[in-house]
Amino acid sequence: MHSDVWIAGGGVICGIGNNLSECLTAFERMEPGMAHMEYLHSVHRHTFPVVEVKASNATLAGWTGMSEKISRTALLSRVAAQEAWNSTGLGDISQYRVGFVSANTVGGMDKTEDFFADYLQDPSKGHLSQVVHHECGAITELVADAMGIRHHMSTISTACSSSANALMYGARLIKNNMVDVVIAGGTDALTRFTLNGFNTLMILDPAACRPFDDTRTGLNLGEGAGYVVLISDALAAELPASHQPWCRLSGYANANDAYHQTASSPDGTGNFLAMQSALEMSGIKPEDIDYINLHGTGTQNNDSAEGSAIARLFAPHYPPVSSTKSFTGHTLGASGGIEAVFSAWAVKEGVIYPNANFSKQMKELPFSPVTKFSAGRQLQHVMSNSFGFGGNCSSLVFSKNAQS
Protein backbone atom coordinates (compact mmCIF):
# COMPACT_ATOMS: atom_id res chain seq x y z
CA MET A 1 0.00 0.00 0.00
CA HIS A 2 1.36 3.40 -0.98
CA SER A 3 2.15 5.71 1.91
CA ASP A 4 3.73 9.13 1.96
CA VAL A 5 6.56 10.28 4.17
CA TRP A 6 6.25 13.90 5.20
CA ILE A 7 8.76 16.52 6.33
CA ALA A 8 7.24 17.94 9.50
CA GLY A 9 10.09 20.36 10.24
CA GLY A 10 13.81 20.90 10.16
CA GLY A 11 16.75 22.44 11.94
CA VAL A 12 20.24 23.49 10.96
CA ILE A 13 23.42 25.00 12.37
CA CYS A 14 26.36 25.83 10.13
CA GLY A 15 28.88 28.54 9.38
CA ILE A 16 26.27 31.01 8.08
CA GLY A 17 23.80 30.69 10.92
CA ASN A 18 23.04 29.04 14.23
CA ASN A 19 19.50 28.22 13.08
CA LEU A 20 17.49 28.12 9.88
CA SER A 21 16.32 31.72 10.14
CA GLU A 22 19.88 33.04 10.38
CA CYS A 23 20.92 30.90 7.40
CA LEU A 24 18.09 32.28 5.28
CA THR A 25 19.17 35.82 6.16
CA ALA A 26 22.74 35.02 5.05
CA PHE A 27 21.47 33.72 1.72
CA GLU A 28 19.29 36.76 1.18
CA ARG A 29 22.12 39.14 2.06
CA MET A 30 24.63 37.17 -0.01
CA GLU A 31 26.94 36.54 2.96
CA PRO A 32 29.00 33.35 2.59
CA GLY A 33 30.73 32.12 5.75
CA MET A 34 34.34 31.57 4.62
CA ALA A 35 36.96 32.93 7.04
CA HIS A 36 40.24 32.08 8.76
CA MET A 37 40.03 29.34 11.37
CA GLU A 38 39.10 30.50 14.85
CA TYR A 39 38.26 27.35 16.79
CA LEU A 40 40.23 24.72 14.85
CA HIS A 41 43.96 24.91 15.57
CA SER A 42 45.97 24.12 12.45
CA VAL A 43 49.20 25.14 10.75
CA HIS A 44 46.97 25.89 7.74
CA ARG A 45 44.99 28.53 9.60
CA HIS A 46 45.92 31.33 7.20
CA THR A 47 46.29 29.10 4.13
CA PHE A 48 42.84 27.64 3.67
CA PRO A 49 39.58 29.40 4.56
CA VAL A 50 36.95 27.31 6.31
CA VAL A 51 33.33 27.85 7.27
CA GLU A 52 33.19 27.34 11.03
CA VAL A 53 30.12 27.55 13.22
CA LYS A 54 30.51 30.88 14.99
CA ALA A 55 30.30 29.47 18.51
CA SER A 56 32.75 27.87 20.93
CA ASN A 57 32.19 24.46 22.48
CA ALA A 58 31.36 26.18 25.76
CA THR A 59 28.65 28.21 24.02
CA LEU A 60 27.24 25.14 22.27
CA ALA A 61 27.23 23.26 25.55
CA GLY A 62 25.30 26.10 27.16
CA TRP A 63 22.67 25.93 24.43
CA THR A 64 22.26 22.17 24.68
CA GLY A 65 22.78 21.42 28.36
CA MET A 66 25.48 18.92 27.38
CA SER A 67 29.08 18.91 28.60
CA GLU A 68 31.56 21.04 26.68
CA LYS A 69 34.04 18.18 27.13
CA ILE A 70 32.24 15.96 24.61
CA SER A 71 32.84 16.15 20.89
CA ARG A 72 31.85 19.26 18.96
CA THR A 73 30.24 16.85 16.48
CA ALA A 74 27.69 15.84 19.13
CA LEU A 75 27.09 19.41 20.31
CA LEU A 76 26.32 20.57 16.78
CA SER A 77 24.05 17.59 16.26
CA ARG A 78 22.02 18.32 19.38
CA VAL A 79 21.48 21.97 18.43
CA ALA A 80 20.11 21.15 14.98
CA ALA A 81 18.13 18.08 16.02
CA GLN A 82 16.42 20.00 18.82
CA GLU A 83 15.52 22.88 16.48
CA ALA A 84 14.11 20.35 14.04
CA TRP A 85 11.92 18.76 16.70
CA ASN A 86 10.76 22.12 18.09
CA SER A 87 9.71 23.25 14.61
CA THR A 88 7.16 20.44 14.24
CA GLY A 89 4.69 21.19 17.00
CA LEU A 90 4.67 17.50 17.95
CA GLY A 91 5.26 18.27 21.63
CA ASP A 92 6.49 15.62 24.04
CA ILE A 93 8.90 13.31 22.22
CA SER A 94 8.15 10.46 24.59
CA GLN A 95 4.59 10.20 23.24
CA TYR A 96 5.77 8.75 19.91
CA ARG A 97 7.75 5.88 18.47
CA VAL A 98 10.77 7.95 17.45
CA GLY A 99 13.87 6.94 15.53
CA PHE A 100 17.12 8.86 15.23
CA VAL A 101 19.12 8.21 12.07
CA SER A 102 22.20 10.41 12.21
CA ALA A 103 25.15 10.53 9.85
CA ASN A 104 28.71 11.67 10.40
CA THR A 105 32.20 10.94 9.13
CA VAL A 106 34.55 12.17 11.86
CA GLY A 107 32.86 10.95 15.03
CA GLY A 108 34.62 12.34 18.08
CA MET A 109 37.93 12.79 16.28
CA ASP A 110 38.23 16.40 17.44
CA LYS A 111 38.64 15.21 21.02
CA THR A 112 40.90 12.33 19.96
CA GLU A 113 43.23 14.86 18.34
CA ASP A 114 43.36 16.78 21.60
CA PHE A 115 44.21 13.56 23.46
CA PHE A 116 47.13 12.62 21.23
CA ALA A 117 48.61 16.11 21.30
CA ASP A 118 49.26 15.62 25.02
CA TYR A 119 49.86 11.86 24.96
CA LEU A 120 52.59 11.93 22.32
CA GLN A 121 54.57 14.44 24.37
CA ASP A 122 54.15 12.42 27.56
CA PRO A 123 52.51 8.96 27.66
CA SER A 124 51.30 9.69 31.18
CA LYS A 125 49.25 12.65 29.92
CA GLY A 126 45.95 12.82 28.08
CA HIS A 127 42.50 11.92 29.37
CA LEU A 128 40.91 8.70 28.15
CA SER A 129 37.53 10.41 28.37
CA GLN A 130 38.63 12.28 25.24
CA VAL A 131 38.72 9.09 23.15
CA VAL A 132 35.74 7.16 24.52
CA HIS A 133 33.40 8.79 21.99
CA HIS A 134 35.79 8.51 19.06
CA GLU A 135 33.68 6.32 16.77
CA CYS A 136 30.79 7.64 14.70
CA GLY A 137 28.04 5.71 16.46
CA ALA A 138 28.94 7.20 19.84
CA ILE A 139 27.91 10.64 18.58
CA THR A 140 24.46 9.36 17.63
CA GLU A 141 24.02 7.67 21.01
CA LEU A 142 24.99 10.81 22.95
CA VAL A 143 22.39 12.93 21.17
CA ALA A 144 19.67 10.28 21.20
CA ASP A 145 20.13 9.86 24.95
CA ALA A 146 20.04 13.63 25.50
CA MET A 147 16.77 13.89 23.56
CA GLY A 148 15.13 10.85 25.13
CA ILE A 149 14.95 8.81 21.91
CA ARG A 150 14.64 5.09 22.66
CA HIS A 151 12.90 3.29 19.80
CA HIS A 152 15.57 3.22 17.13
CA MET A 153 19.09 4.57 16.60
CA SER A 154 21.25 4.16 13.51
CA THR A 155 24.46 5.78 12.34
CA ILE A 156 25.31 6.11 8.66
CA SER A 157 28.76 6.96 7.35
CA THR A 158 29.00 6.92 3.57
CA ALA A 159 31.22 9.97 3.09
CA CYS A 160 29.50 13.03 1.65
CA SER A 161 26.22 11.24 0.87
CA SER A 162 25.83 10.10 4.51
CA SER A 163 22.99 12.43 5.53
CA ALA A 164 20.99 11.89 2.35
CA ASN A 165 21.20 8.16 2.97
CA ALA A 166 20.04 8.78 6.54
CA LEU A 167 16.85 10.33 5.16
CA MET A 168 16.32 7.35 2.86
CA TYR A 169 16.74 4.88 5.68
CA GLY A 170 14.48 6.91 7.94
CA ALA A 171 11.78 6.96 5.27
CA ARG A 172 11.97 3.19 4.96
CA LEU A 173 11.60 2.78 8.73
CA ILE A 174 8.38 4.78 8.57
CA LYS A 175 7.04 3.01 5.48
CA ASN A 176 7.60 -0.33 7.21
CA ASN A 177 5.76 0.88 10.33
CA MET A 178 8.78 0.41 12.58
CA VAL A 179 8.44 3.96 13.93
CA ASP A 180 6.08 6.91 13.52
CA VAL A 181 8.73 9.65 13.49
CA VAL A 182 12.38 9.80 12.45
CA ILE A 183 14.78 12.65 13.06
CA ALA A 184 17.12 12.15 10.10
CA GLY A 185 20.18 14.03 8.91
CA GLY A 186 23.76 14.42 10.00
CA THR A 187 26.55 16.30 11.69
CA ASP A 188 30.29 16.88 11.33
CA ALA A 189 32.81 19.12 13.03
CA LEU A 190 36.03 20.36 11.51
CA THR A 191 39.12 18.38 12.47
CA ARG A 192 42.78 18.56 11.58
CA PHE A 193 42.58 15.03 10.19
CA THR A 194 39.90 16.04 7.70
CA LEU A 195 41.63 19.25 6.70
CA ASN A 196 44.98 17.53 6.19
CA GLY A 197 43.36 14.70 4.27
CA PHE A 198 41.68 16.99 1.77
CA ASN A 199 44.89 19.00 1.50
CA THR A 200 46.70 15.77 0.60
CA LEU A 201 44.15 15.22 -2.16
CA MET A 202 45.01 18.73 -3.37
CA ILE A 203 41.38 19.80 -3.66
CA LEU A 204 41.25 22.64 -1.11
CA ASP A 205 40.87 26.14 -2.51
CA PRO A 206 43.02 28.83 -0.82
CA ALA A 207 40.31 31.34 -1.80
CA ALA A 208 36.53 31.25 -1.45
CA CYS A 209 35.21 28.24 -3.36
CA ARG A 210 33.38 28.76 -6.66
CA PRO A 211 31.11 25.79 -7.42
CA PHE A 212 30.25 25.33 -11.08
CA ASP A 213 32.51 28.20 -12.10
CA ASP A 214 34.99 27.65 -14.90
CA THR A 215 37.76 29.06 -12.68
CA ARG A 216 37.05 26.72 -9.73
CA THR A 217 40.08 25.13 -8.08
CA GLY A 218 38.67 23.27 -5.08
CA LEU A 219 36.43 23.25 -2.04
CA ASN A 220 36.32 24.96 1.35
CA LEU A 221 35.60 22.73 4.32
CA GLY A 222 32.77 23.61 6.67
CA GLU A 223 31.06 22.18 9.72
CA GLY A 224 27.56 21.96 11.09
CA ALA A 225 24.49 19.77 11.40
CA GLY A 226 21.13 19.51 9.70
CA TYR A 227 18.07 17.35 10.42
CA VAL A 228 14.55 16.99 9.13
CA VAL A 229 11.71 15.31 11.01
CA LEU A 230 10.09 12.60 8.92
CA ILE A 231 6.56 11.53 9.86
CA SER A 232 4.00 9.04 8.63
CA ASP A 233 0.77 9.75 6.78
CA ALA A 234 -1.23 9.02 9.90
CA LEU A 235 0.74 11.42 12.06
CA ALA A 236 0.70 14.13 9.38
CA ALA A 237 -3.09 14.02 9.45
CA GLU A 238 -3.06 14.73 13.17
CA LEU A 239 -0.88 17.84 13.06
CA PRO A 240 -2.56 21.11 14.05
CA ALA A 241 -3.27 23.67 11.36
CA SER A 242 -0.48 25.86 12.73
CA HIS A 243 2.14 23.16 12.08
CA GLN A 244 1.30 21.59 8.76
CA PRO A 245 4.08 19.55 7.07
CA TRP A 246 6.59 21.45 4.98
CA CYS A 247 6.43 18.98 2.10
CA ARG A 248 6.80 15.29 1.18
CA LEU A 249 9.93 13.25 0.68
CA SER A 250 8.53 11.85 -2.55
CA GLY A 251 11.59 10.19 -4.04
CA TYR A 252 15.05 9.02 -3.21
CA ALA A 253 17.73 6.78 -4.66
CA ASN A 254 21.31 5.69 -4.18
CA ALA A 255 23.63 4.51 -6.94
CA ASN A 256 27.31 3.70 -7.16
CA ASP A 257 29.41 3.65 -10.31
CA ALA A 258 32.43 2.23 -8.38
CA TYR A 259 34.75 4.28 -10.57
CA HIS A 260 37.39 5.45 -8.08
CA GLN A 261 38.08 5.72 -4.36
CA THR A 262 37.54 9.48 -4.32
CA ALA A 263 36.73 10.73 -7.83
CA SER A 264 33.42 10.65 -9.66
CA SER A 265 33.31 9.01 -13.07
CA PRO A 266 33.96 11.68 -15.74
CA ASP A 267 30.49 11.33 -17.24
CA GLY A 268 28.77 11.19 -13.84
CA THR A 269 27.24 7.73 -14.26
CA GLY A 270 26.44 7.29 -10.58
CA ASN A 271 25.10 10.84 -10.39
CA PHE A 272 22.84 10.22 -13.37
CA LEU A 273 21.49 6.91 -12.05
CA ALA A 274 20.72 8.38 -8.61
CA MET A 275 18.83 11.36 -10.04
CA GLN A 276 16.99 9.24 -12.60
CA SER A 277 15.88 6.67 -10.02
CA ALA A 278 14.77 9.33 -7.54
CA LEU A 279 12.58 10.87 -10.25
CA GLU A 280 11.10 7.47 -11.07
CA MET A 281 10.22 6.87 -7.43
CA SER A 282 8.56 10.30 -7.28
CA GLY A 283 6.55 9.49 -10.38
CA ILE A 284 7.64 12.67 -12.12
CA LYS A 285 9.65 13.63 -15.19
CA PRO A 286 12.86 15.70 -15.34
CA GLU A 287 10.93 18.73 -16.57
CA ASP A 288 8.84 18.64 -13.36
CA ILE A 289 11.83 19.57 -11.19
CA ASP A 290 11.70 23.29 -10.35
CA TYR A 291 15.09 23.63 -8.64
CA ILE A 292 18.17 21.50 -7.91
CA ASN A 293 20.30 22.02 -4.83
CA LEU A 294 23.55 20.79 -6.34
CA HIS A 295 26.17 18.71 -4.58
CA GLY A 296 28.47 21.33 -6.12
CA THR A 297 31.68 21.15 -4.10
CA GLY A 298 33.80 23.36 -6.35
CA THR A 299 36.33 20.70 -7.35
CA GLN A 300 37.19 20.19 -11.00
CA ASN A 301 36.04 16.58 -11.05
CA ASN A 302 32.85 16.82 -9.00
CA ASP A 303 31.28 19.77 -10.75
CA SER A 304 32.13 18.44 -14.20
CA ALA A 305 30.68 15.00 -13.42
CA GLU A 306 27.52 16.33 -11.77
CA GLY A 307 27.04 18.89 -14.52
CA SER A 308 27.43 16.26 -17.24
CA ALA A 309 24.85 14.04 -15.55
CA ILE A 310 22.38 16.93 -15.27
CA ALA A 311 22.94 17.86 -18.92
CA ARG A 312 22.26 14.25 -19.94
CA LEU A 313 19.11 13.85 -17.83
CA PHE A 314 17.48 17.27 -18.10
CA ALA A 315 18.32 18.45 -21.63
CA PRO A 316 17.10 20.57 -23.27
CA HIS A 317 15.25 22.30 -20.39
CA TYR A 318 17.31 22.93 -17.28
CA PRO A 319 15.77 23.94 -13.96
CA PRO A 320 17.42 26.63 -11.80
CA VAL A 321 20.42 25.13 -10.00
CA SER A 322 22.80 26.32 -7.30
CA SER A 323 25.20 25.02 -4.69
CA THR A 324 24.60 26.17 -1.13
CA LYS A 325 28.13 24.92 -0.36
CA SER A 326 29.24 28.23 -1.83
CA PHE A 327 27.94 29.64 1.48
CA THR A 328 28.30 26.82 4.01
CA GLY A 329 31.42 25.14 2.67
CA HIS A 330 31.48 21.38 2.35
CA THR A 331 30.25 20.01 5.66
CA LEU A 332 30.95 16.40 4.62
CA GLY A 333 28.67 13.98 6.51
CA ALA A 334 26.37 16.84 7.50
CA SER A 335 25.96 18.28 4.01
CA GLY A 336 23.03 16.13 2.86
CA GLY A 337 21.11 16.92 6.05
CA ILE A 338 21.78 20.64 5.92
CA GLU A 339 20.82 20.75 2.25
CA ALA A 340 17.72 18.64 2.89
CA VAL A 341 16.53 21.31 5.33
CA PHE A 342 17.23 24.03 2.76
CA SER A 343 15.51 22.03 0.00
CA ALA A 344 12.42 21.18 2.04
CA TRP A 345 12.13 24.83 3.05
CA ALA A 346 12.51 25.81 -0.61
CA VAL A 347 9.40 23.79 -1.45
CA LYS A 348 7.48 25.17 1.51
CA GLU A 349 8.29 28.83 0.89
CA GLY A 350 9.18 28.94 -2.81
CA VAL A 351 12.82 29.84 -2.21
CA ILE A 352 15.73 29.49 -4.62
CA TYR A 353 19.20 29.98 -3.14
CA PRO A 354 22.04 31.82 -4.89
CA ASN A 355 25.37 30.38 -5.97
CA ALA A 356 28.03 32.67 -4.46
CA ASN A 357 31.28 33.70 -6.14
CA PHE A 358 30.12 32.68 -9.61
CA SER A 359 31.51 34.62 -12.59
CA LYS A 360 32.22 32.33 -15.56
CA GLN A 361 30.15 29.48 -16.99
CA MET A 362 31.88 26.12 -17.34
CA LYS A 363 32.87 25.57 -20.96
CA GLU A 364 31.58 22.00 -21.08
CA LEU A 365 28.09 22.73 -19.71
CA PRO A 366 25.03 24.29 -21.37
CA PHE A 367 23.77 25.86 -18.14
CA SER A 368 25.04 27.93 -15.22
CA PRO A 369 23.85 28.36 -11.61
CA VAL A 370 21.55 31.12 -10.41
CA THR A 371 23.31 33.93 -8.56
CA LYS A 372 20.47 35.77 -6.82
CA PHE A 373 18.21 34.83 -3.93
CA SER A 374 14.53 34.65 -4.83
CA ALA A 375 11.41 33.93 -2.80
CA GLY A 376 7.72 33.56 -3.51
CA ARG A 377 8.29 31.09 -6.32
CA GLN A 378 5.86 28.26 -7.04
CA LEU A 379 8.03 25.19 -6.53
CA GLN A 380 6.33 21.81 -6.74
CA HIS A 381 9.42 19.59 -6.79
CA VAL A 382 12.98 20.24 -5.59
CA MET A 383 15.91 17.85 -5.97
CA SER A 384 18.89 17.69 -3.62
CA ASN A 385 22.08 15.89 -4.65
CA SER A 386 24.72 14.37 -2.37
CA PHE A 387 27.58 12.55 -4.05
CA GLY A 388 30.31 10.97 -1.93
CA PHE A 389 33.70 9.29 -2.09
CA GLY A 390 33.73 5.75 -3.39
CA GLY A 391 31.05 6.65 -5.93
CA ASN A 392 28.27 6.67 -3.31
CA CYS A 393 25.70 8.91 -5.01
CA SER A 394 22.31 9.86 -3.56
CA SER A 395 19.48 12.10 -4.72
CA LEU A 396 16.37 13.22 -2.85
CA VAL A 397 13.16 14.75 -4.22
CA PHE A 398 10.96 16.98 -2.06
CA SER A 399 7.43 17.63 -3.31
CA LYS A 400 4.69 20.04 -2.35
CA ASN A 401 1.44 18.14 -2.86
CA ALA A 402 0.29 14.55 -2.59
CA GLN A 403 0.08 12.63 -5.83
CA SER A 404 -3.38 12.58 -7.36
mmCIF file of N, CA, C and O in Angstrom, residues 6-9 84-98 180-183 229-232 234-240 243:
data_model
loop_
_atom_site.group_PDB
_atom_site.id
_atom_site.type_symbol
_atom_site.label_atom_id
_atom_site.label_comp_id
_atom_site.label_asym_id
_atom_site.label_seq_id
_atom_site.Cartn_x
_atom_site.Cartn_y
_atom_site.Cartn_z
ATOM 1 N N TRP A 6 6.334 12.445 5.176
ATOM 2 C CA TRP A 6 6.251 13.900 5.198
ATOM 3 C C TRP A 6 7.406 14.518 5.980
ATOM 4 O O TRP A 6 7.911 13.924 6.934
ATOM 5 N N ILE A 7 7.794 15.715 5.577
ATOM 6 C CA ILE A 7 8.763 16.516 6.327
ATOM 7 C C ILE A 7 7.968 17.436 7.248
ATOM 8 O O ILE A 7 7.307 18.372 6.794
ATOM 9 N N ALA A 8 8.021 17.151 8.554
ATOM 10 C CA ALA A 8 7.240 17.940 9.498
ATOM 11 C C ALA A 8 7.985 19.170 9.988
ATOM 12 O O ALA A 8 7.384 20.087 10.552
ATOM 13 N N GLY A 9 9.300 19.220 9.787
ATOM 14 C CA GLY A 9 10.091 20.361 10.236
ATOM 15 C C GLY A 9 11.556 20.097 10.001
ATOM 16 O O GLY A 9 11.951 19.040 9.498
ATOM 17 N N ALA A 84 14.980 21.095 14.949
ATOM 18 C CA ALA A 84 14.105 20.347 14.041
ATOM 19 C C ALA A 84 12.863 19.857 14.773
ATOM 20 O O ALA A 84 11.731 20.023 14.293
ATOM 21 N N TRP A 85 13.069 19.271 15.946
ATOM 22 C CA TRP A 85 11.923 18.764 16.701
ATOM 23 C C TRP A 85 10.999 19.908 17.123
ATOM 24 O O TRP A 85 9.767 19.815 16.989
ATOM 25 N N ASN A 86 11.572 20.986 17.620
ATOM 26 C CA ASN A 86 10.759 22.117 18.089
ATOM 27 C C ASN A 86 9.924 22.732 16.978
ATOM 28 O O ASN A 86 8.869 23.318 17.227
ATOM 29 N N SER A 87 10.409 22.620 15.734
ATOM 30 C CA SER A 87 9.708 23.246 14.608
ATOM 31 C C SER A 87 8.448 22.498 14.194
ATOM 32 O O SER A 87 7.646 23.012 13.415
ATOM 33 N N THR A 88 8.262 21.277 14.718
ATOM 34 C CA THR A 88 7.158 20.441 14.239
ATOM 35 C C THR A 88 5.841 20.642 14.969
ATOM 36 O O THR A 88 4.782 20.339 14.423
ATOM 37 N N GLY A 89 5.905 21.100 16.214
ATOM 38 C CA GLY A 89 4.692 21.194 17.004
ATOM 39 C C GLY A 89 4.206 19.861 17.540
ATOM 40 O O GLY A 89 3.065 19.750 18.007
ATOM 41 N N LEU A 90 5.065 18.836 17.490
ATOM 42 C CA LEU A 90 4.673 17.501 17.946
ATOM 43 C C LEU A 90 4.628 17.391 19.468
ATOM 44 O O LEU A 90 4.002 16.488 20.015
ATOM 45 N N GLY A 91 5.316 18.277 20.170
ATOM 46 C CA GLY A 91 5.257 18.269 21.627
ATOM 47 C C GLY A 91 6.193 17.269 22.273
ATOM 48 O O GLY A 91 7.357 17.160 21.893
ATOM 49 N N ASP A 92 5.687 16.536 23.229
ATOM 50 C CA ASP A 92 6.485 15.617 24.040
ATOM 51 C C ASP A 92 6.994 14.458 23.201
ATOM 52 O O ASP A 92 6.212 13.653 22.684
ATOM 53 N N ILE A 93 8.307 14.334 23.069
ATOM 54 C CA ILE A 93 8.902 13.313 22.215
ATOM 55 C C ILE A 93 8.622 11.903 22.731
ATOM 56 O O ILE A 93 8.606 10.942 21.956
ATOM 57 N N SER A 94 8.376 11.778 24.012
ATOM 58 C CA SER A 94 8.148 10.458 24.594
ATOM 59 C C SER A 94 6.790 9.871 24.215
ATOM 60 O O SER A 94 6.521 8.685 24.466
ATOM 61 N N GLN A 95 5.930 10.662 23.609
ATOM 62 C CA GLN A 95 4.591 10.202 23.237
ATOM 63 C C GLN A 95 4.568 9.451 21.905
ATOM 64 O O GLN A 95 3.517 8.982 21.475
ATOM 65 N N TYR A 96 5.722 9.343 21.243
ATOM 66 C CA TYR A 96 5.765 8.747 19.912
ATOM 67 C C TYR A 96 6.828 7.650 19.834
ATOM 68 O O TYR A 96 7.752 7.600 20.640
ATOM 69 N N ARG A 97 6.673 6.809 18.821
ATOM 70 C CA ARG A 97 7.746 5.884 18.470
ATOM 71 C C ARG A 97 8.723 6.668 17.581
ATOM 72 O O ARG A 97 8.432 6.917 16.411
ATOM 73 N N VAL A 98 9.851 7.055 18.145
ATOM 74 C CA VAL A 98 10.772 7.954 17.451
ATOM 75 C C VAL A 98 12.091 7.248 17.147
ATOM 76 O O VAL A 98 12.665 6.574 18.009
ATOM 77 N N ASP A 180 7.004 5.902 14.045
ATOM 78 C CA ASP A 180 6.084 6.914 13.519
ATOM 79 C C ASP A 180 6.814 8.176 13.079
ATOM 80 O O ASP A 180 6.340 8.920 12.223
ATOM 81 N N VAL A 181 7.965 8.428 13.714
ATOM 82 C CA VAL A 181 8.734 9.647 13.486
ATOM 83 C C VAL A 181 10.212 9.285 13.403
ATOM 84 O O VAL A 181 10.685 8.433 14.157
ATOM 85 N N VAL A 182 10.924 9.943 12.504
ATOM 86 C CA VAL A 182 12.383 9.798 12.446
ATOM 87 C C VAL A 182 13.014 11.179 12.322
ATOM 88 O O VAL A 182 12.649 11.963 11.445
ATOM 89 N N ILE A 183 13.927 11.480 13.227
ATOM 90 C CA ILE A 183 14.781 12.655 13.061
ATOM 91 C C ILE A 183 15.982 12.185 12.259
ATOM 92 O O ILE A 183 16.774 11.363 12.729
ATOM 93 N N VAL A 229 12.552 16.240 10.265
ATOM 94 C CA VAL A 229 11.712 15.313 11.011
ATOM 95 C C VAL A 229 10.753 14.664 10.024
ATOM 96 O O VAL A 229 9.888 15.326 9.453
ATOM 97 N N LEU A 230 10.938 13.372 9.819
ATOM 98 C CA LEU A 230 10.090 12.600 8.916
ATOM 99 C C LEU A 230 8.931 12.006 9.714
ATOM 100 O O LEU A 230 9.139 11.463 10.808
ATOM 101 N N ILE A 231 7.724 12.096 9.162
ATOM 102 C CA ILE A 231 6.556 11.531 9.856
ATOM 103 C C ILE A 231 5.696 10.749 8.870
ATOM 104 O O ILE A 231 5.750 10.949 7.663
ATOM 105 N N SER A 232 4.886 9.876 9.425
ATOM 106 C CA SER A 232 4.005 9.035 8.632
ATOM 107 C C SER A 232 2.769 9.799 8.171
ATOM 108 O O SER A 232 2.458 10.882 8.676
ATOM 109 N N ALA A 234 -0.288 8.959 8.790
ATOM 110 C CA ALA A 234 -1.233 9.022 9.903
ATOM 111 C C ALA A 234 -0.917 10.166 10.846
ATOM 112 O O ALA A 234 -1.808 10.899 11.294
ATOM 113 N N LEU A 235 0.358 10.350 11.142
ATOM 114 C CA LEU A 235 0.740 11.420 12.060
ATOM 115 C C LEU A 235 0.591 12.787 11.395
ATOM 116 O O LEU A 235 0.210 13.761 12.046
ATOM 117 N N ALA A 236 0.869 12.859 10.100
ATOM 118 C CA ALA A 236 0.702 14.129 9.381
ATOM 119 C C ALA A 236 -0.732 14.609 9.443
ATOM 120 O O ALA A 236 -1.010 15.811 9.549
ATOM 121 N N ALA A 237 -1.665 13.664 9.413
ATOM 122 C CA ALA A 237 -3.089 14.025 9.447
ATOM 123 C C ALA A 237 -3.507 14.573 10.801
ATOM 124 O O ALA A 237 -4.528 15.270 10.901
ATOM 125 N N GLU A 238 -2.719 14.292 11.827
ATOM 126 C CA GLU A 238 -3.062 14.731 13.174
ATOM 127 C C GLU A 238 -2.434 16.068 13.561
ATOM 128 O O GLU A 238 -2.751 16.614 14.620
ATOM 129 N N LEU A 239 -1.550 16.597 12.730
ATOM 130 C CA LEU A 239 -0.879 17.843 13.063
ATOM 131 C C LEU A 239 -1.871 19.009 13.095
ATOM 132 O O LEU A 239 -2.785 19.071 12.268
ATOM 133 N N PRO A 240 -1.676 19.940 14.007
ATOM 134 C CA PRO A 240 -2.562 21.107 14.049
ATOM 135 C C PRO A 240 -2.356 21.993 12.821
ATOM 136 O O PRO A 240 -1.310 21.936 12.158
ATOM 137 N N HIS A 243 0.888 23.875 12.324
ATOM 138 C CA HIS A 243 2.140 23.156 12.079
ATOM 139 C C HIS A 243 1.956 22.096 10.992
ATOM 140 O O HIS A 243 2.269 20.930 11.192
#
